[in-house]
Amino acid sequence: VRAAGGLIKYLEKNRIGIELEDINVRVPFVNIQVFSLNDQVIIDNTALSALQIFRKETHPSVYKSGQSCSKEGFSLFGILNRCKSQLGSKLLRRWFLTPTKNVEILQQRHSAIAYFINKCQSDIVRSLEGCLLHIRSISRILSRMKQAQVSIGDWQRLYKTVYHAIYLADICKAQDQQISVFKKISSTFTEDLHRIATLINKIVDFAESKAQNRFVVKANVDQNLDDKKRTYNGLPSFMTEVAKEELNRLSEDITECNVVYLPQLGYLLAIPCSDNLTSEAQFHIPGLEFVFLSNNMIHYKSASTRNLDKILGDTQCEITDHETAIMHQLQDTILEHCQVLFNVMDSAAELDCLIALSLCAQEFGYVQPAFTSENVIDIKTGRHPLQEIVSSPYVANDITSGGPHPKLKILTGPNASGKSVYLKQVALILYMSYIGSFIPAESPSTVCTVDRIFTRIKSQESVSVGLSTFMLDINQMSDCLRHATGRSLVIVDEFGKGTESVDGLTLLCASLRYWLTMEKCPHVLVSTNFHDIIEQKLLPASPTLEYLTMETLCNKDEVVFLYQITKGFSDCSFANETALQAGLPVEIVERGKMVPVVG
């Protein structure tokens, strides 16, 4: 209640949505929708950035480097977003920002992805993609309808969306109704959708509307309107006959005249200027009333043109007003049934996301994970979804935690041997399973649901924060220690390297010892180059603790990384060998080897 009150106070203070209204106008509140976090896997922005789930890339040109010119870079969202519609992309981003631990929802998504992956459904998938490509977000169109500001382009987009939504519904109704998204579309795409499409198709003349840049009604919709249009279309010949009659009544000096129509002024007799009609005094003609002179044409009112005004009136404006009234009736009908249009957007977006995830699963060889109620993670030959794209061949590794396997794992190994990639791989595989995606692994792979994913990998430094790198690391570690439960996943990469070695080592050991003494230890993966933890036995022996290392081969001064996880520990970081491989000058590396000896 306090949070809702604070939110309402903030909206009223900042006058959200009514910035240009009078100061006495209050912010209108329609309703308050409650959003529960009970089923959500909590992951903060630091973790999203560290795991490269999202990554913005700005335009290389300095003149186009604003926020609006940025795009999604090489990230998990970037490779999985194969959505055909903007609606789908927005919903997929929402799934990424709010991963869920609701197993029922995740299994529904997995079932749909498994259905689309089947090669027998390839034609169906292509047909669905073709429909999704033409389904647009029509919320703004409906909003403009309420304000009577709909353009011809809006009508075209609305009709195209409804037309393809009907086609989409027909395809889905013919599919397996055990798939949740098919069942949802079949039940929510009601006859109201057909009624809207029929009315738009029957009423709106898109070709004429585009030509005249206004709403034009088709024939046989309104008899009164058709009569007005027939009268208006016959006006040119009728006005020619009237002009001939007027010319016969004029003097022989006048050899030409026309009957013209001008809005607001009505029908006028137009006579071209001649030698006898050069000054305003000469414009007086018996039986005619002078109106104005323009472009060497003198315009008059005559008895015949006044009669036309009485009989025909302002025909063009009457037609426009009549068509506008029909448009308003059509808009009111559509707004009465707008709920089905919102259902179209929601269901089409969900279908688009599921098809996009199925395409990625098929392309990258992902498999469906199995969920277990036990607090166990068992991934067979897991892969990093991003690293495997840029590294070929990629060395896969198993992931086991919980149950009979230790939940706290300390990973040691040489620099650049793949420790950080393995840690991120574990977090990303679990994260992908919580958005409903298949995972880069082999079957059978089993995952449990976690409540939060913590990372201490990357420090997002900023002058505005006013904190040192080590202070940022400490804050992240503090968050892990205070909030991690037995159902949490904690990823810690090289904690303690930002300060004096002894202090960093003691802080890391104290943190690990704290988790070991917890009644329910979280799933913890830690990578470190503090080999004193093992050599000096700073941590007590525990069935919850396991040491892992990355396999390497040493051949004199050359180190070959095998990127394979194995039990045990490393007693050397091979920093000098790694520096040589990175291109550091030999004399600097040799000098570095001498410094500890001299000390």
XYZ file of C-alpha atoms in Angstrom:
599
model
C 0.000 0.000 0.000
C 2.849 2.384 0.826
C 4.542 1.642 -2.501
C 1.276 2.277 -4.392
C 0.817 5.555 -2.529
C 4.372 6.613 -3.353
C 3.821 5.773 -7.021
C 0.590 7.792 -7.178
C 2.290 10.718 -5.452
C 5.154 10.603 -7.956
C 2.765 10.554 -10.938
C 0.771 13.474 -9.553
C 3.878 15.490 -8.720
C 5.347 15.077 -12.206
C 1.908 15.334 -13.903
C 2.661 12.325 -16.109
C 0.511 12.425 -19.265
C -1.068 15.829 -18.550
C 1.979 18.077 -18.753
C 0.215 20.576 -21.054
C -3.147 20.584 -19.255
C -4.423 23.186 -16.801
C -2.938 23.034 -13.322
C -6.345 22.087 -11.886
C -6.546 18.927 -14.030
C -5.510 15.881 -12.011
C -3.809 12.761 -13.317
C -6.531 10.255 -14.281
C -6.016 6.795 -12.739
C -7.937 4.028 -14.475
C -6.742 1.129 -12.329
C -3.724 -0.278 -10.506
C -2.397 -3.619 -11.721
C -0.458 -5.727 -9.235
C 2.743 -7.345 -10.503
C 4.074 -10.169 -8.330
C 7.747 -11.107 -8.063
C 7.044 -14.486 -6.460
C 7.564 -16.436 -9.695
C 10.381 -14.266 -11.024
C 14.067 -15.158 -11.015
C 15.779 -12.000 -9.765
C 18.794 -10.853 -11.754
C 20.156 -7.305 -11.577
C 21.535 -5.058 -14.322
C 25.131 -5.776 -13.304
C 24.589 -9.485 -13.907
C 22.796 -8.825 -17.210
C 25.780 -6.808 -18.370
C 28.436 -9.194 -17.007
C 26.817 -12.200 -18.678
C 26.428 -10.212 -21.923
C 22.690 -10.858 -22.027
C 22.178 -7.346 -23.387
C 24.778 -5.191 -25.088
C 24.156 -1.879 -26.780
C 26.311 -0.730 -29.689
C 26.306 2.921 -30.720
C 26.594 4.155 -34.275
C 30.251 4.579 -35.351
C 29.547 8.088 -36.619
C 29.941 10.802 -33.987
C 26.934 12.593 -35.505
C 24.695 9.548 -34.952
C 25.921 8.386 -31.580
C 22.776 9.223 -29.623
C 20.626 6.718 -27.746
C 18.147 6.469 -30.624
C 20.863 5.315 -32.997
C 22.115 2.470 -30.791
C 21.401 -1.145 -31.628
C 21.698 -4.515 -29.970
C 25.236 -5.822 -30.268
C 26.690 -9.303 -29.888
C 24.674 -10.539 -26.941
C 22.392 -13.384 -25.947
C 19.342 -11.286 -26.777
C 20.948 -10.307 -30.075
C 21.406 -13.896 -31.272
C 18.048 -15.190 -30.004
C 15.888 -12.316 -31.256
C 14.645 -13.694 -34.576
C 11.196 -12.158 -34.166
C 9.408 -10.993 -37.298
C 7.349 -8.304 -35.608
C 8.096 -5.417 -33.303
C 5.506 -6.821 -30.923
C 7.478 -10.055 -30.681
C 10.779 -8.267 -30.060
C 9.274 -6.240 -27.221
C 7.756 -9.298 -25.570
C 10.986 -11.287 -25.938
C 12.881 -8.470 -24.239
C 10.318 -8.584 -21.428
C 10.909 -12.339 -21.083
C 14.645 -11.668 -20.852
C 14.163 -8.987 -18.190
C 11.748 -11.101 -16.141
C 12.895 -14.752 -16.233
C 10.401 -16.969 -14.453
C 10.628 -20.018 -12.222
C 7.025 -21.008 -12.934
C 7.634 -24.499 -14.286
C 4.182 -24.737 -15.876
C 4.795 -21.655 -18.036
C 8.298 -22.819 -18.956
C 7.079 -26.272 -19.958
C 4.366 -24.709 -22.128
C 7.015 -22.695 -23.952
C 9.253 -25.753 -24.302
C 6.377 -27.799 -25.734
C 5.703 -25.133 -28.359
C 9.392 -24.891 -29.308
C 9.629 -28.679 -29.612
C 6.561 -28.616 -31.900
C 8.043 -25.952 -34.174
C 11.432 -27.685 -34.363
C 9.819 -30.745 -35.934
C 10.778 -30.755 -39.619
C 7.242 -31.803 -40.521
C 6.055 -28.368 -39.327
C 8.459 -26.303 -41.453
C 5.722 -25.231 -43.910
C 3.436 -24.254 -41.023
C 6.226 -22.212 -39.445
C 6.868 -20.340 -42.696
C 3.165 -19.566 -43.071
C 2.957 -18.320 -39.495
C 6.040 -16.144 -40.015
C 4.440 -14.651 -43.117
C 1.385 -13.662 -41.084
C 3.396 -12.313 -38.148
C 5.363 -10.082 -40.485
C 2.192 -8.063 -41.197
C 0.764 -7.859 -37.675
C 1.526 -4.430 -36.242
C 1.110 -2.739 -32.904
C -2.257 -0.988 -33.188
C -2.481 0.525 -29.712
C -1.657 3.977 -31.054
C -4.158 3.551 -33.876
C -6.906 2.776 -31.370
C -5.794 5.753 -29.292
C -6.029 8.022 -32.342
C -9.471 6.570 -33.099
C -10.714 7.861 -29.764
C -9.500 11.320 -30.808
C -10.844 10.979 -34.393
C -7.349 11.472 -35.826
C -6.924 8.251 -37.806
C -5.099 8.589 -41.128
C -5.547 6.497 -44.256
C -2.245 4.766 -43.473
C -3.664 3.801 -40.056
C -6.736 2.242 -41.679
C -4.524 0.273 -44.050
C -2.300 -1.008 -41.223
C -5.325 -1.937 -39.123
C -6.990 -3.851 -41.969
C -3.752 -5.645 -42.878
C -3.251 -6.628 -39.229
C -6.808 -7.939 -38.848
C -6.695 -9.760 -42.196
C -3.478 -11.605 -41.369
C -4.668 -12.257 -37.808
C -7.673 -14.131 -39.227
C -5.365 -16.144 -41.478
C -3.102 -16.800 -38.475
C -6.081 -18.009 -36.418
C -7.182 -20.388 -39.181
C -3.718 -21.958 -39.261
C -3.528 -22.282 -35.469
C -6.985 -23.841 -35.193
C -5.813 -26.648 -37.489
C -2.820 -27.455 -35.236
C -2.447 -29.502 -32.060
C -4.574 -27.745 -29.439
C -2.475 -29.214 -26.635
C 0.072 -26.523 -27.494
C -0.826 -23.627 -25.200
C -0.304 -20.795 -27.704
C -2.495 -22.520 -30.341
C -5.256 -23.056 -27.801
C -5.007 -19.441 -26.676
C -5.233 -18.079 -30.236
C -8.134 -20.396 -31.120
C -10.147 -19.206 -28.098
C -9.339 -15.478 -28.114
C -9.513 -14.756 -31.865
C -13.328 -14.578 -31.833
C -15.905 -13.714 -34.477
C -15.465 -10.063 -33.543
C -12.252 -10.182 -35.552
C -14.148 -11.335 -38.660
C -16.745 -8.628 -38.093
C -14.104 -5.899 -37.917
C -12.384 -7.169 -41.074
C -15.712 -7.441 -42.945
C -16.785 -3.925 -41.992
C -13.482 -2.346 -42.993
C -13.393 -4.250 -46.283
C -17.025 -3.374 -47.059
C -16.837 0.304 -46.142
C -13.361 1.695 -46.818
C -12.335 2.385 -50.440
C -8.562 2.283 -49.973
C -7.694 3.177 -53.582
C -9.855 6.332 -53.608
C -8.883 7.193 -50.042
C -5.225 7.135 -50.994
C -5.864 9.186 -54.141
C -7.940 11.839 -52.313
C -5.952 11.600 -49.048
C -9.119 11.283 -46.986
C -11.579 8.634 -45.824
C -13.711 7.514 -48.786
C -16.640 5.108 -48.522
C -17.298 2.392 -51.102
C -20.469 2.269 -53.181
C -23.574 0.393 -51.984
C -22.869 1.170 -48.334
C -25.294 4.098 -47.930
C -27.981 4.844 -50.555
C -28.219 8.522 -49.635
C -24.429 8.885 -50.004
C -24.507 7.092 -53.369
C -27.194 9.528 -54.618
C -25.047 12.494 -53.578
C -22.007 11.030 -55.323
C -24.000 10.387 -58.523
C -25.217 13.977 -58.433
C -21.691 15.234 -57.827
C -20.241 13.074 -60.607
C -22.911 14.391 -63.042
C -22.218 18.022 -62.206
C -19.658 18.708 -64.986
C -22.110 17.968 -67.817
C -24.979 19.642 -65.976
C -22.895 22.760 -65.337
C -21.931 22.840 -69.016
C -25.621 22.909 -69.992
C -26.277 25.739 -67.520
C -23.293 27.665 -68.915
C -24.699 27.346 -72.473
C -28.058 28.701 -71.347
C -26.365 31.643 -69.612
C -24.242 32.378 -72.682
C -27.366 32.599 -74.854
C -28.763 35.225 -72.491
C -25.596 37.336 -72.508
C -24.687 39.981 -75.101
C -22.909 39.055 -78.302
C -19.700 40.684 -76.993
C -19.284 37.812 -74.545
C -18.291 34.658 -76.453
C -17.347 32.393 -73.574
C -18.470 31.590 -70.038
C -18.265 28.749 -67.519
C -20.127 27.656 -64.443
C -17.700 26.858 -61.606
C -18.104 25.683 -58.048
C -16.159 27.165 -55.133
C -16.601 25.992 -51.548
C -18.349 28.495 -49.290
C -19.256 30.664 -52.302
C -21.256 28.049 -54.184
C -21.843 28.069 -57.962
C -20.585 31.073 -59.940
C -20.656 32.179 -63.565
C -17.080 32.821 -64.761
C -16.558 35.162 -67.721
C -13.071 35.853 -69.148
C -11.908 39.477 -69.350
C -12.124 41.132 -72.780
C -11.550 44.582 -74.299
C -15.026 45.593 -73.169
C -14.457 44.300 -69.636
C -11.308 45.990 -68.380
C -12.410 48.226 -65.489
C -14.676 47.642 -62.519
C -17.244 50.060 -63.934
C -17.558 47.851 -67.017
C -18.066 44.700 -64.915
C -21.747 45.571 -64.347
C -23.927 43.300 -66.484
C -27.726 43.374 -66.236
C -29.100 40.310 -64.402
C -25.707 39.409 -62.918
C -24.186 40.231 -59.537
C -20.412 40.875 -59.569
C -18.547 38.837 -56.938
C -14.788 39.095 -57.613
C -12.052 39.180 -60.252
C -9.263 36.603 -60.269
C -6.792 35.397 -62.924
C -8.518 37.449 -65.655
C -11.813 35.718 -64.869
C -14.794 37.750 -63.633
C -17.110 35.804 -61.339
C -20.848 36.561 -61.079
C -23.920 35.290 -59.378
C -26.907 34.728 -61.620
C -30.429 33.451 -61.153
C -29.354 30.070 -62.506
C -26.362 29.746 -60.158
C -28.537 30.763 -57.190
C -30.994 28.078 -58.216
C -28.113 25.565 -58.306
C -27.166 26.596 -54.791
C -30.699 25.871 -53.599
C -31.092 22.560 -55.442
C -27.592 21.045 -55.094
C -26.147 22.997 -52.192
C -22.543 22.306 -51.079
C -22.520 18.752 -52.488
C -18.830 18.059 -51.974
C -18.863 19.128 -48.335
C -22.048 17.148 -47.749
C -20.366 14.046 -49.184
C -17.305 14.590 -46.983
C -19.468 15.125 -43.882
C -21.545 12.048 -44.683
C -18.421 9.883 -45.125
C -16.954 11.284 -41.919
C -20.113 10.305 -40.034
C -19.837 6.762 -41.448
C -16.173 6.682 -40.418
C -17.101 7.667 -36.853
C -19.702 4.895 -36.718
C -17.098 2.409 -37.938
C -14.587 3.662 -35.356
C -17.158 3.298 -32.559
C -17.872 -0.286 -33.629
C -14.177 -1.149 -33.689
C -13.562 0.445 -30.292
C -16.447 -1.566 -28.833
C -14.616 -4.742 -29.886
C -11.066 -3.520 -29.249
C -10.384 -6.283 -26.706
C -10.058 -8.838 -29.484
C -7.448 -6.590 -31.123
C -5.440 -6.481 -27.892
C -5.704 -10.275 -27.750
C -4.335 -10.404 -31.293
C -1.289 -8.361 -30.319
C -0.583 -10.385 -27.163
C -1.006 -13.804 -28.763
C 0.846 -12.886 -31.958
C 3.776 -11.555 -29.925
C 3.949 -14.768 -27.876
C 3.805 -16.916 -31.006
C 6.517 -14.794 -32.613
C 8.808 -15.282 -29.594
C 8.308 -19.043 -29.531
C 9.028 -19.398 -33.243
C 12.145 -17.226 -32.862
C 13.438 -19.408 -30.005
C 12.691 -22.562 -32.003
C 14.661 -21.270 -34.990
C 17.663 -20.597 -32.748
C 17.350 -23.992 -31.073
C 17.328 -25.652 -34.476
C 20.254 -23.605 -35.811
C 22.546 -23.904 -32.777
C 21.642 -27.418 -31.676
C 19.950 -26.578 -28.372
C 18.044 -29.223 -26.396
C 15.067 -29.137 -24.070
C 16.028 -29.124 -20.373
C 14.128 -31.164 -17.812
C 12.993 -29.395 -14.636
C 13.248 -31.073 -11.271
C 11.797 -30.134 -7.906
C 15.035 -31.233 -6.271
C 17.791 -28.682 -5.781
C 19.996 -30.279 -8.454
C 21.761 -28.976 -11.565
C 23.017 -31.610 -14.011
C 24.003 -30.301 -17.458
C 25.561 -32.665 -19.975
C 28.287 -31.185 -22.235
C 27.141 -27.612 -21.730
C 28.329 -24.849 -24.064
C 28.587 -21.069 -23.852
C 25.904 -19.774 -26.292
C 28.044 -16.821 -27.438
C 31.543 -18.237 -27.176
C 30.718 -21.272 -29.324
C 29.761 -18.963 -32.197
C 33.166 -17.266 -32.299
C 35.298 -20.263 -31.213
C 35.392 -23.360 -33.363
C 35.681 -26.069 -32.276
C 34.226 -25.367 -28.843
C 35.088 -27.655 -25.923
C 31.939 -28.537 -23.988
C 31.920 -29.251 -20.240
C 29.507 -30.879 -17.808
C 27.911 -28.964 -14.951
C 26.818 -30.749 -11.755
C 25.738 -29.178 -8.497
C 23.497 -30.273 -5.670
C 22.195 -33.671 -4.669
C 25.172 -36.047 -4.424
C 27.444 -33.396 -5.919
C 29.117 -30.536 -3.991
C 27.412 -27.163 -4.348
C 30.489 -24.963 -3.763
C 33.132 -25.335 -6.452
C 36.482 -23.550 -6.550
C 37.956 -23.382 -10.035
C 41.680 -22.802 -10.503
C 43.809 -22.857 -13.608
C 46.181 -20.829 -15.758
C 45.261 -17.397 -16.973
C 43.276 -17.458 -20.242
C 42.458 -21.156 -19.757
C 38.684 -20.613 -19.912
C 37.683 -20.253 -16.249
C 35.567 -17.119 -16.731
C 33.877 -18.563 -19.821
C 32.907 -21.683 -17.859
C 31.434 -19.641 -15.012
C 29.380 -17.509 -17.392
C 28.368 -20.632 -19.289
C 26.763 -22.090 -16.159
C 24.803 -18.911 -15.441
C 23.688 -18.456 -19.058
C 22.461 -22.030 -19.456
C 20.304 -21.725 -16.341
C 19.143 -18.263 -17.382
C 18.102 -19.540 -20.842
C 16.041 -22.300 -19.271
C 14.187 -19.685 -17.163
C 13.079 -17.648 -20.191
C 11.636 -20.782 -21.790
C 14.414 -21.365 -24.292
C 16.168 -24.611 -25.094
C 19.760 -24.745 -23.837
C 23.185 -25.364 -25.441
C 23.795 -28.835 -24.052
C 22.931 -32.475 -24.681
C 20.083 -34.555 -23.330
C 19.350 -35.497 -20.677
C 20.105 -32.202 -18.915
C 18.314 -31.381 -15.683
C 17.927 -28.006 -13.983
C 16.234 -26.868 -10.821
C 14.588 -23.502 -10.316
C 16.600 -20.825 -8.525
C 15.297 -17.668 -6.890
C 18.203 -15.360 -7.835
C 21.311 -15.265 -9.987
C 24.212 -13.354 -8.410
C 27.447 -12.429 -10.185
C 30.732 -10.905 -9.084
C 32.345 -10.733 -12.508
C 32.336 -7.210 -13.826
C 32.658 -3.830 -12.151
C 30.700 -1.079 -13.864
C 32.813 1.944 -13.030
C 31.427 5.457 -13.320
C 32.440 8.883 -12.075
C 28.854 9.477 -10.943
C 28.985 6.462 -8.585
C 31.992 7.785 -6.686
C 33.272 4.321 -5.717
C 36.569 2.600 -6.413
C 36.789 -0.642 -8.363
C 37.438 -2.646 -5.225
C 34.511 -0.969 -3.443
C 32.239 -1.939 -6.311
C 33.499 -5.524 -6.060
C 32.868 -5.533 -2.317
C 29.320 -4.235 -2.813
C 28.566 -7.025 -5.278
C 30.044 -9.635 -2.951
C 28.116 -8.205 -0.027
C 24.887 -8.548 -2.001
C 25.705 -12.202 -2.703
C 26.489 -12.958 0.949
C 23.453 -11.206 2.406
C 20.762 -12.404 0.002
C 21.850 -15.765 -1.456
C 19.726 -18.706 -0.306
C 19.994 -22.435 -0.821
C 18.110 -21.934 -4.100
C 20.405 -19.209 -5.464
C 23.184 -19.353 -8.042
C 26.338 -17.365 -7.216
C 29.114 -16.759 -9.753
C 32.343 -15.199 -8.415
C 35.242 -14.479 -10.764
C 38.632 -13.438 -9.348
C 37.312 -11.708 -6.244
C 40.007 -9.987 -4.137
C 42.431 -9.100 -6.920
C 41.644 -5.388 -6.584
C 43.471 -4.970 -3.282
C 46.577 -6.240 -1.453
C 46.955 -9.998 -2.005
C 46.723 -11.040 1.648
C 43.630 -8.926 2.265
C 41.953 -10.187 -0.900
C 42.775 -13.794 0.005
C 41.405 -13.487 3.528
C 38.179 -11.825 2.365
C 37.621 -14.548 -0.215
C 38.293 -17.342 2.283
C 35.994 -15.774 4.856
C 33.212 -15.510 2.252
C 33.624 -19.138 1.165
C 33.734 -20.338 4.769
C 30.486 -18.441 5.430
C 28.716 -20.311 2.606
C 30.152 -23.632 3.767
C 28.709 -23.118 7.252
C 25.233 -22.221 5.949
C 22.535 -24.786 6.614
C 21.591 -24.660 2.926
C 24.526 -23.591 0.814
C 23.705 -21.878 -2.509
C 25.095 -23.119 -5.811
C 28.461 -21.308 -5.811
C 31.124 -21.310 -8.526
C 34.318 -19.396 -7.756
C 37.361 -18.913 -9.960
C 40.598 -17.708 -8.374
C 44.356 -17.573 -8.730
C 44.876 -17.530 -4.948
C 46.569 -20.934 -4.804
C 47.321 -20.458 -1.101
C 43.713 -21.493 -0.427
C 44.675 -25.048 -1.380
C 48.361 -25.074 -0.470
C 47.793 -23.771 3.062
C 44.443 -25.559 3.489
C 42.636 -22.359 4.430
C 39.224 -23.978 3.989
C 37.957 -26.990 5.990
C 37.295 -30.270 4.221
C 33.591 -30.545 3.452
C 31.326 -32.688 1.236
C 29.888 -29.375 0.031
C 33.293 -28.236 -1.327
C 34.956 -29.379 -4.545
C 38.102 -28.199 -6.341
C 38.136 -28.054 -10.148
C 40.771 -27.003 -12.630
C 41.211 -26.458 -16.373
C 43.396 -29.061 -18.051
C 46.619 -27.878 -19.701
C 49.641 -29.402 -21.405
C 53.110 -27.993 -20.779
C 55.897 -28.445 -23.293
C 58.943 -26.528 -22.057
C 57.954 -22.847 -22.325
C 54.788 -23.534 -24.288
C 51.407 -24.028 -22.624
C 48.514 -25.646 -24.478
C 45.048 -25.027 -23.060
C 42.631 -27.948 -23.398
C 39.671 -26.013 -21.926
C 38.438 -29.179 -20.225
C 37.130 -29.199 -16.656
C 38.595 -31.832 -14.373
C 38.730 -32.476 -10.639
C 41.778 -31.182 -8.832
C 43.596 -27.875 -8.608
C 46.364 -25.931 -10.298
C 49.476 -24.760 -8.475
C 50.646 -22.349 -11.186
C 49.002 -19.545 -13.130
C 51.430 -19.741 -16.089
C 51.215 -15.953 -16.261
C 54.609 -15.573 -17.966
C 53.811 -18.139 -20.655
C 50.446 -16.508 -21.246
C 52.138 -13.090 -21.511
C 54.483 -14.424 -24.190
C 51.550 -15.848 -26.154
C 49.844 -12.472 -25.898
C 52.894 -10.789 -27.516
C 54.572 -9.195 -24.518
C 58.316 -8.591 -25.294
C 60.567 -11.415 -24.125
C 62.909 -9.132 -22.161
C 59.991 -7.819 -20.086
C 58.788 -11.338 -19.315
C 62.325 -12.434 -18.334
C 62.668 -9.404 -16.095
C 59.347 -10.311 -14.494
C 60.654 -13.778 -13.694
C 63.696 -12.283 -11.946
C 61.802 -9.898 -9.651
C 60.445 -12.529 -7.186
C 63.901 -14.152 -7.028
C 65.568 -10.830 -6.220
C 62.929 -10.074 -3.617
